[in-house]
Structure formats: structure tokens, C-alpha cells
Amino acid sequence: MDDHTIDRATVKRRRLEAAEEWSTLLGDTTACAIAKDGRSYPAGKFHEGRVAALGELLRRLDAESTEERIADAAAELRADWEHRPMPGAGESRDWQSYRAGGVQALGEFAVRGA
């Protein structure tokens, strides 16, 4: 991360960046269309996981959340994501990528003073 103060707006910006990267990867199709076709798309699932995890983090924060509170919430969520079974998906490559994206995104905020 940068040398700037980490606040809720920083988390929100990172989530928007992840959503933009996800959208760029998908191009003119949707994640649902890819899944319905039975195709694997780990790169897309990675960014989808980032968006989902940072959304969860945002829901745990308020405008007054300190850097320490953000780091603590991110560390708690990251530990949950590392062990959370992915719903209805088993351990496919796509869902491993989804989890990895979430864990990576939360890890960016889980370390104070990063």
C-alpha cells in the first residue's frame, strides 16, 4: 500500500479498482454466461473474489473506522476466507482462484503500517 492514511474510502477505491479489472477481463460477456457454458475462468474469479471480499470488509466499517480497526477487520475476514468452504462449488480451480483473490485483497489491508 501507499504511505497514505488508510480509511474506508481507501477500501472503497480498491473495491472499485477490482471491479474495473474484473469487468475488463470479462469483456462483452458475463460471469454467468461463462459458468453456464461450463468454461473455467480463474482470472475472472480471482477479481470477483477481490470484489466480494472488499465488499464484506466495507460492510464491517463505518466512516469513523481507524486504520487499526480496518486492519483488524481485514485480518479477521482474511482468516475466515482462508478456511471458508465455497458454496456449492467444491474446490474447483475457479473457486480456488475466487478464494485467493479475496484473501489477497484482504491481506493488503490486514497489515498495519503497510
PDB file of N, CA, C and O in Angstrom, residues 22-69:
ATOM      1  N   TRP A  22     -12.049  -6.701 -13.117  1.00  0.00           N
ATOM      2  CA  TRP A  22     -12.933  -7.833 -13.393  1.00  0.00           C
ATOM      3  C   TRP A  22     -13.724  -7.565 -14.667  1.00  0.00           C
ATOM      4  O   TRP A  22     -13.803  -8.417 -15.554  1.00  0.00           O
ATOM      5  N   SER A  23     -14.284  -6.375 -14.775  1.00  0.00           N
ATOM      6  CA  SER A  23     -15.068  -6.006 -15.953  1.00  0.00           C
ATOM      7  C   SER A  23     -14.219  -6.024 -17.222  1.00  0.00           C
ATOM      8  O   SER A  23     -14.653  -6.504 -18.271  1.00  0.00           O
ATOM      9  N   THR A  24     -12.999  -5.531 -17.126  1.00  0.00           N
ATOM     10  CA  THR A  24     -12.095  -5.525 -18.277  1.00  0.00           C
ATOM     11  C   THR A  24     -11.804  -6.953 -18.744  1.00  0.00           C
ATOM     12  O   THR A  24     -11.799  -7.241 -19.943  1.00  0.00           O
ATOM     13  N   LEU A  25     -11.583  -7.858 -17.786  1.00  0.00           N
ATOM     14  CA  LEU A  25     -11.303  -9.252 -18.141  1.00  0.00           C
ATOM     15  C   LEU A  25     -12.491  -9.931 -18.814  1.00  0.00           C
ATOM     16  O   LEU A  25     -12.323 -10.737 -19.727  1.00  0.00           O
ATOM     17  N   LEU A  26     -13.699  -9.615 -18.351  1.00  0.00           N
ATOM     18  CA  LEU A  26     -14.889 -10.255 -18.901  1.00  0.00           C
ATOM     19  C   LEU A  26     -15.210  -9.774 -20.316  1.00  0.00           C
ATOM     20  O   LEU A  26     -15.807 -10.506 -21.098  1.00  0.00           O
ATOM     21  N   GLY A  27     -14.829  -8.549 -20.626  1.00  0.00           N
ATOM     22  CA  GLY A  27     -15.124  -8.025 -21.951  1.00  0.00           C
ATOM     23  C   GLY A  27     -16.623  -7.915 -22.171  1.00  0.00           C
ATOM     24  O   GLY A  27     -17.335  -7.367 -21.345  1.00  0.00           O
ATOM     25  N   ASP A  28     -17.106  -8.488 -23.271  1.00  0.00           N
ATOM     26  CA  ASP A  28     -18.517  -8.342 -23.615  1.00  0.00           C
ATOM     27  C   ASP A  28     -19.372  -9.530 -23.170  1.00  0.00           C
ATOM     28  O   ASP A  28     -20.476  -9.733 -23.673  1.00  0.00           O
ATOM     29  N   THR A  29     -18.888 -10.308 -22.231  1.00  0.00           N
ATOM     30  CA  THR A  29     -19.669 -11.436 -21.718  1.00  0.00           C
ATOM     31  C   THR A  29     -19.896 -11.237 -20.215  1.00  0.00           C
ATOM     32  O   THR A  29     -19.449 -10.259 -19.646  1.00  0.00           O
ATOM     33  N   THR A  30     -20.587 -12.157 -19.605  1.00  0.00           N
ATOM     34  CA  THR A  30     -20.819 -12.091 -18.165  1.00  0.00           C
ATOM     35  C   THR A  30     -20.261 -13.347 -17.504  1.00  0.00           C
ATOM     36  O   THR A  30     -20.100 -14.382 -18.151  1.00  0.00           O
ATOM     37  N   ALA A  31     -19.998 -13.230 -16.221  1.00  0.00           N
ATOM     38  CA  ALA A  31     -19.513 -14.390 -15.473  1.00  0.00           C
ATOM     39  C   ALA A  31     -20.549 -15.511 -15.522  1.00  0.00           C
ATOM     40  O   ALA A  31     -20.205 -16.692 -15.602  1.00  0.00           O
ATOM     41  N   CYS A  32     -21.836 -15.158 -15.488  1.00  0.00           N
ATOM     42  CA  CYS A  32     -22.898 -16.167 -15.544  1.00  0.00           C
ATOM     43  C   CYS A  32     -22.872 -16.918 -16.873  1.00  0.00           C
ATOM     44  O   CYS A  32     -23.043 -18.137 -16.906  1.00  0.00           O
ATOM     45  N   ALA A  33     -22.651 -16.197 -17.960  1.00  0.00           N
ATOM     46  CA  ALA A  33     -22.601 -16.849 -19.276  1.00  0.00           C
ATOM     47  C   ALA A  33     -21.426 -17.812 -19.359  1.00  0.00           C
ATOM     48  O   ALA A  33     -21.547 -18.917 -19.894  1.00  0.00           O
ATOM     49  N   ILE A  34     -20.299 -17.415 -18.818  1.00  0.00           N
ATOM     50  CA  ILE A  34     -19.127 -18.286 -18.823  1.00  0.00           C
ATOM     51  C   ILE A  34     -19.412 -19.546 -18.017  1.00  0.00           C
ATOM     52  O   ILE A  34     -19.134 -20.662 -18.450  1.00  0.00           O
ATOM     53  N   ALA A  35     -20.004 -19.376 -16.843  1.00  0.00           N
ATOM     54  CA  ALA A  35     -20.311 -20.521 -15.976  1.00  0.00           C
ATOM     55  C   ALA A  35     -21.330 -21.449 -16.626  1.00  0.00           C
ATOM     56  O   ALA A  35     -21.191 -22.670 -16.560  1.00  0.00           O
ATOM     57  N   LYS A  36     -22.340 -20.888 -17.255  1.00  0.00           N
ATOM     58  CA  LYS A  36     -23.373 -21.710 -17.904  1.00  0.00           C
ATOM     59  C   LYS A  36     -22.798 -22.537 -19.042  1.00  0.00           C
ATOM     60  O   LYS A  36     -23.263 -23.635 -19.311  1.00  0.00           O
ATOM     61  N   ASP A  37     -21.780 -21.997 -19.699  1.00  0.00           N
ATOM     62  CA  ASP A  37     -21.124 -22.729 -20.788  1.00  0.00           C
ATOM     63  C   ASP A  37     -20.176 -23.800 -20.261  1.00  0.00           C
ATOM     64  O   ASP A  37     -19.608 -24.558 -21.039  1.00  0.00           O
ATOM     65  N   GLY A  38     -19.971 -23.817 -18.942  1.00  0.00           N
ATOM     66  CA  GLY A  38     -19.089 -24.811 -18.344  1.00  0.00           C
ATOM     67  C   GLY A  38     -17.611 -24.499 -18.489  1.00  0.00           C
ATOM     68  O   GLY A  38     -16.761 -25.352 -18.261  1.00  0.00           O
ATOM     69  N   ARG A  39     -17.310 -23.260 -18.885  1.00  0.00           N
ATOM     70  CA  ARG A  39     -15.923 -22.866 -19.057  1.00  0.00           C
ATOM     71  C   ARG A  39     -15.318 -22.446 -17.717  1.00  0.00           C
ATOM     72  O   ARG A  39     -15.988 -21.893 -16.862  1.00  0.00           O
ATOM     73  N   SER A  40     -14.041 -22.692 -17.567  1.00  0.00           N
ATOM     74  CA  SER A  40     -13.299 -22.265 -16.391  1.00  0.00           C
ATOM     75  C   SER A  40     -12.694 -20.897 -16.687  1.00  0.00           C
ATOM     76  O   SER A  40     -12.196 -20.656 -17.788  1.00  0.00           O
ATOM     77  N   TYR A  41     -12.733 -20.010 -15.704  1.00  0.00           N
ATOM     78  CA  TYR A  41     -12.178 -18.679 -15.903  1.00  0.00           C
ATOM     79  C   TYR A  41     -11.556 -18.183 -14.605  1.00  0.00           C
ATOM     80  O   TYR A  41     -12.069 -17.279 -13.952  1.00  0.00           O
ATOM     81  N   PRO A  42     -10.435 -18.805 -14.186  1.00  0.00           N
ATOM     82  CA  PRO A  42      -9.819 -18.458 -12.904  1.00  0.00           C
ATOM     83  C   PRO A  42      -9.444 -16.984 -12.774  1.00  0.00           C
ATOM     84  O   PRO A  42      -9.574 -16.411 -11.687  1.00  0.00           O
ATOM     85  N   ALA A  43      -8.966 -16.350 -13.836  1.00  0.00           N
ATOM     86  CA  ALA A  43      -8.577 -14.935 -13.726  1.00  0.00           C
ATOM     87  C   ALA A  43      -9.780 -14.067 -13.371  1.00  0.00           C
ATOM     88  O   ALA A  43      -9.694 -13.174 -12.534  1.00  0.00           O
ATOM     89  N   GLY A  44     -10.907 -14.350 -13.996  1.00  0.00           N
ATOM     90  CA  GLY A  44     -12.126 -13.610 -13.680  1.00  0.00           C
ATOM     91  C   GLY A  44     -12.592 -13.877 -12.261  1.00  0.00           C
ATOM     92  O   GLY A  44     -13.005 -12.962 -11.540  1.00  0.00           O
ATOM     93  N   LYS A  45     -12.521 -15.141 -11.842  1.00  0.00           N
ATOM     94  CA  LYS A  45     -12.951 -15.496 -10.484  1.00  0.00           C
ATOM     95  C   LYS A  45     -12.036 -14.844  -9.436  1.00  0.00           C
ATOM     96  O   LYS A  45     -12.498 -14.473  -8.360  1.00  0.00           O
ATOM     97  N   PHE A  46     -10.758 -14.688  -9.745  1.00  0.00           N
ATOM     98  CA  PHE A  46      -9.828 -14.029  -8.830  1.00  0.00           C
ATOM     99  C   PHE A  46     -10.312 -12.611  -8.531  1.00  0.00           C
ATOM    100  O   PHE A  46     -10.415 -12.201  -7.372  1.00  0.00           O
ATOM    101  N   HIS A  47     -10.627 -11.855  -9.573  1.00  0.00           N
ATOM    102  CA  HIS A  47     -11.073 -10.473  -9.379  1.00  0.00           C
ATOM    103  C   HIS A  47     -12.472 -10.421  -8.764  1.00  0.00           C
ATOM    104  O   HIS A  47     -12.762  -9.515  -7.977  1.00  0.00           O
ATOM    105  N   GLU A  48     -13.309 -11.383  -9.102  1.00  0.00           N
ATOM    106  CA  GLU A  48     -14.624 -11.457  -8.465  1.00  0.00           C
ATOM    107  C   GLU A  48     -14.456 -11.668  -6.951  1.00  0.00           C
ATOM    108  O   GLU A  48     -15.160 -11.049  -6.149  1.00  0.00           O
ATOM    109  N   GLY A  49     -13.534 -12.518  -6.561  1.00  0.00           N
ATOM    110  CA  GLY A  49     -13.252 -12.741  -5.146  1.00  0.00           C
ATOM    111  C   GLY A  49     -12.752 -11.483  -4.458  1.00  0.00           C
ATOM    112  O   GLY A  49     -13.135 -11.190  -3.320  1.00  0.00           O
ATOM    113  N   ARG A  50     -11.911 -10.721  -5.143  1.00  0.00           N
ATOM    114  CA  ARG A  50     -11.437  -9.448  -4.588  1.00  0.00           C
ATOM    115  C   ARG A  50     -12.607  -8.508  -4.320  1.00  0.00           C
ATOM    116  O   ARG A  50     -12.697  -7.905  -3.248  1.00  0.00           O
ATOM    117  N   VAL A  51     -13.499  -8.394  -5.298  1.00  0.00           N
ATOM    118  CA  VAL A  51     -14.656  -7.507  -5.160  1.00  0.00           C
ATOM    119  C   VAL A  51     -15.531  -7.963  -3.992  1.00  0.00           C
ATOM    120  O   VAL A  51     -15.949  -7.154  -3.153  1.00  0.00           O
ATOM    121  N   ALA A  52     -15.798  -9.249  -3.915  1.00  0.00           N
ATOM    122  CA  ALA A  52     -16.657  -9.779  -2.847  1.00  0.00           C
ATOM    123  C   ALA A  52     -16.041  -9.572  -1.468  1.00  0.00           C
ATOM    124  O   ALA A  52     -16.717  -9.126  -0.528  1.00  0.00           O
ATOM    125  N   ALA A  53     -14.763  -9.870  -1.331  1.00  0.00           N
ATOM    126  CA  ALA A  53     -14.099  -9.747  -0.031  1.00  0.00           C
ATOM    127  C   ALA A  53     -14.038  -8.289   0.428  1.00  0.00           C
ATOM    128  O   ALA A  53     -14.294  -7.987   1.600  1.00  0.00           O
ATOM    129  N   LEU A  54     -13.716  -7.394  -0.488  1.00  0.00           N
ATOM    130  CA  LEU A  54     -13.648  -5.986  -0.108  1.00  0.00           C
ATOM    131  C   LEU A  54     -15.044  -5.435   0.188  1.00  0.00           C
ATOM    132  O   LEU A  54     -15.194  -4.554   1.037  1.00  0.00           O
ATOM    133  N   GLY A  55     -16.061  -5.982  -0.456  1.00  0.00           N
ATOM    134  CA  GLY A  55     -17.437  -5.612  -0.116  1.00  0.00           C
ATOM    135  C   GLY A  55     -17.785  -6.036   1.300  1.00  0.00           C
ATOM    136  O   GLY A  55     -18.412  -5.290   2.062  1.00  0.00           O
ATOM    137  N   GLU A  56     -17.364  -7.237   1.667  1.00  0.00           N
ATOM    138  CA  GLU A  56     -17.576  -7.700   3.044  1.00  0.00           C
ATOM    139  C   GLU A  56     -16.860  -6.800   4.036  1.00  0.00           C
ATOM    140  O   GLU A  56     -17.402  -6.464   5.095  1.00  0.00           O
ATOM    141  N   LEU A  57     -15.631  -6.433   3.696  1.00  0.00           N
ATOM    142  CA  LEU A  57     -14.866  -5.555   4.580  1.00  0.00           C
ATOM    143  C   LEU A  57     -15.573  -4.205   4.733  1.00  0.00           C
ATOM    144  O   LEU A  57     -15.719  -3.703   5.850  1.00  0.00           O
ATOM    145  N   LEU A  58     -16.034  -3.648   3.635  1.00  0.00           N
ATOM    146  CA  LEU A  58     -16.730  -2.362   3.695  1.00  0.00           C
ATOM    147  C   LEU A  58     -17.949  -2.416   4.616  1.00  0.00           C
ATOM    148  O   LEU A  58     -18.225  -1.466   5.347  1.00  0.00           O
ATOM    149  N   ARG A  59     -18.675  -3.528   4.575  1.00  0.00           N
ATOM    150  CA  ARG A  59     -19.872  -3.651   5.419  1.00  0.00           C
ATOM    151  C   ARG A  59     -19.527  -3.694   6.910  1.00  0.00           C
ATOM    152  O   ARG A  59     -20.381  -3.437   7.743  1.00  0.00           O
ATOM    153  N   ARG A  60     -18.288  -4.007   7.242  1.00  0.00           N
ATOM    154  CA  ARG A  60     -17.869  -4.044   8.645  1.00  0.00           C
ATOM    155  C   ARG A  60     -17.323  -2.698   9.126  1.00  0.00           C
ATOM    156  O   ARG A  60     -16.995  -2.550  10.296  1.00  0.00           O
ATOM    157  N   LEU A  61     -17.204  -1.751   8.224  1.00  0.00           N
ATOM    158  CA  LEU A  61     -16.596  -0.468   8.561  1.00  0.00           C
ATOM    159  C   LEU A  61     -17.624   0.650   8.519  1.00  0.00           C
ATOM    160  O   LEU A  61     -18.654   0.534   7.859  1.00  0.00           O
ATOM    161  N   ASP A  62     -17.318   1.724   9.227  1.00  0.00           N
ATOM    162  CA  ASP A  62     -18.110   2.935   9.097  1.00  0.00           C
ATOM    163  C   ASP A  62     -17.159   4.088   8.789  1.00  0.00           C
ATOM    164  O   ASP A  62     -15.941   3.890   8.718  1.00  0.00           O
ATOM    165  N   ALA A  63     -17.697   5.271   8.607  1.00  0.00           N
ATOM    166  CA  ALA A  63     -16.884   6.418   8.199  1.00  0.00           C
ATOM    167  C   ALA A  63     -15.796   6.757   9.209  1.00  0.00           C
ATOM    168  O   ALA A  63     -14.773   7.328   8.846  1.00  0.00           O
ATOM    169  N   GLU A  64     -15.988   6.390  10.458  1.00  0.00           N
ATOM    170  CA  GLU A  64     -15.018   6.709  11.504  1.00  0.00           C
ATOM    171  C   GLU A  64     -13.999   5.593  11.755  1.00  0.00           C
ATOM    172  O   GLU A  64     -13.169   5.702  12.667  1.00  0.00           O
ATOM    173  N   SER A  65     -14.041   4.542  10.992  1.00  0.00           N
ATOM    174  CA  SER A  65     -13.120   3.420  11.211  1.00  0.00           C
ATOM    175  C   SER A  65     -11.671   3.877  11.076  1.00  0.00           C
ATOM    176  O   SER A  65     -11.298   4.509  10.092  1.00  0.00           O
ATOM    177  N   THR A  66     -10.880   3.531  12.076  1.00  0.00           N
ATOM    178  CA  THR A  66      -9.457   3.877  12.076  1.00  0.00           C
ATOM    179  C   THR A  66      -8.673   2.863  11.258  1.00  0.00           C
ATOM    180  O   THR A  66      -9.174   1.783  10.934  1.00  0.00           O
ATOM    181  N   GLU A  67      -7.428   3.202  10.972  1.00  0.00           N
ATOM    182  CA  GLU A  67      -6.543   2.262  10.280  1.00  0.00           C
ATOM    183  C   GLU A  67      -6.439   0.954  11.051  1.00  0.00           C
ATOM    184  O   GLU A  67      -6.441  -0.127  10.464  1.00  0.00           O
ATOM    185  N   GLU A  68      -6.340   1.058  12.357  1.00  0.00           N
ATOM    186  CA  GLU A  68      -6.233  -0.130  13.193  1.00  0.00           C
ATOM    187  C   GLU A  68      -7.506  -0.977  13.088  1.00  0.00           C
ATOM    188  O   GLU A  68      -7.431  -2.201  12.962  1.00  0.00           O
ATOM    189  N   ARG A  69      -8.660  -0.349  13.121  1.00  0.00           N
ATOM    190  CA  ARG A  69      -9.931  -1.070  13.003  1.00  0.00           C
ATOM    191  C   ARG A  69     -10.029  -1.759  11.639  1.00  0.00           C
ATOM    192  O   ARG A  69     -10.468  -2.898  11.529  1.00  0.00           O
TER     193      ARG A  69
END
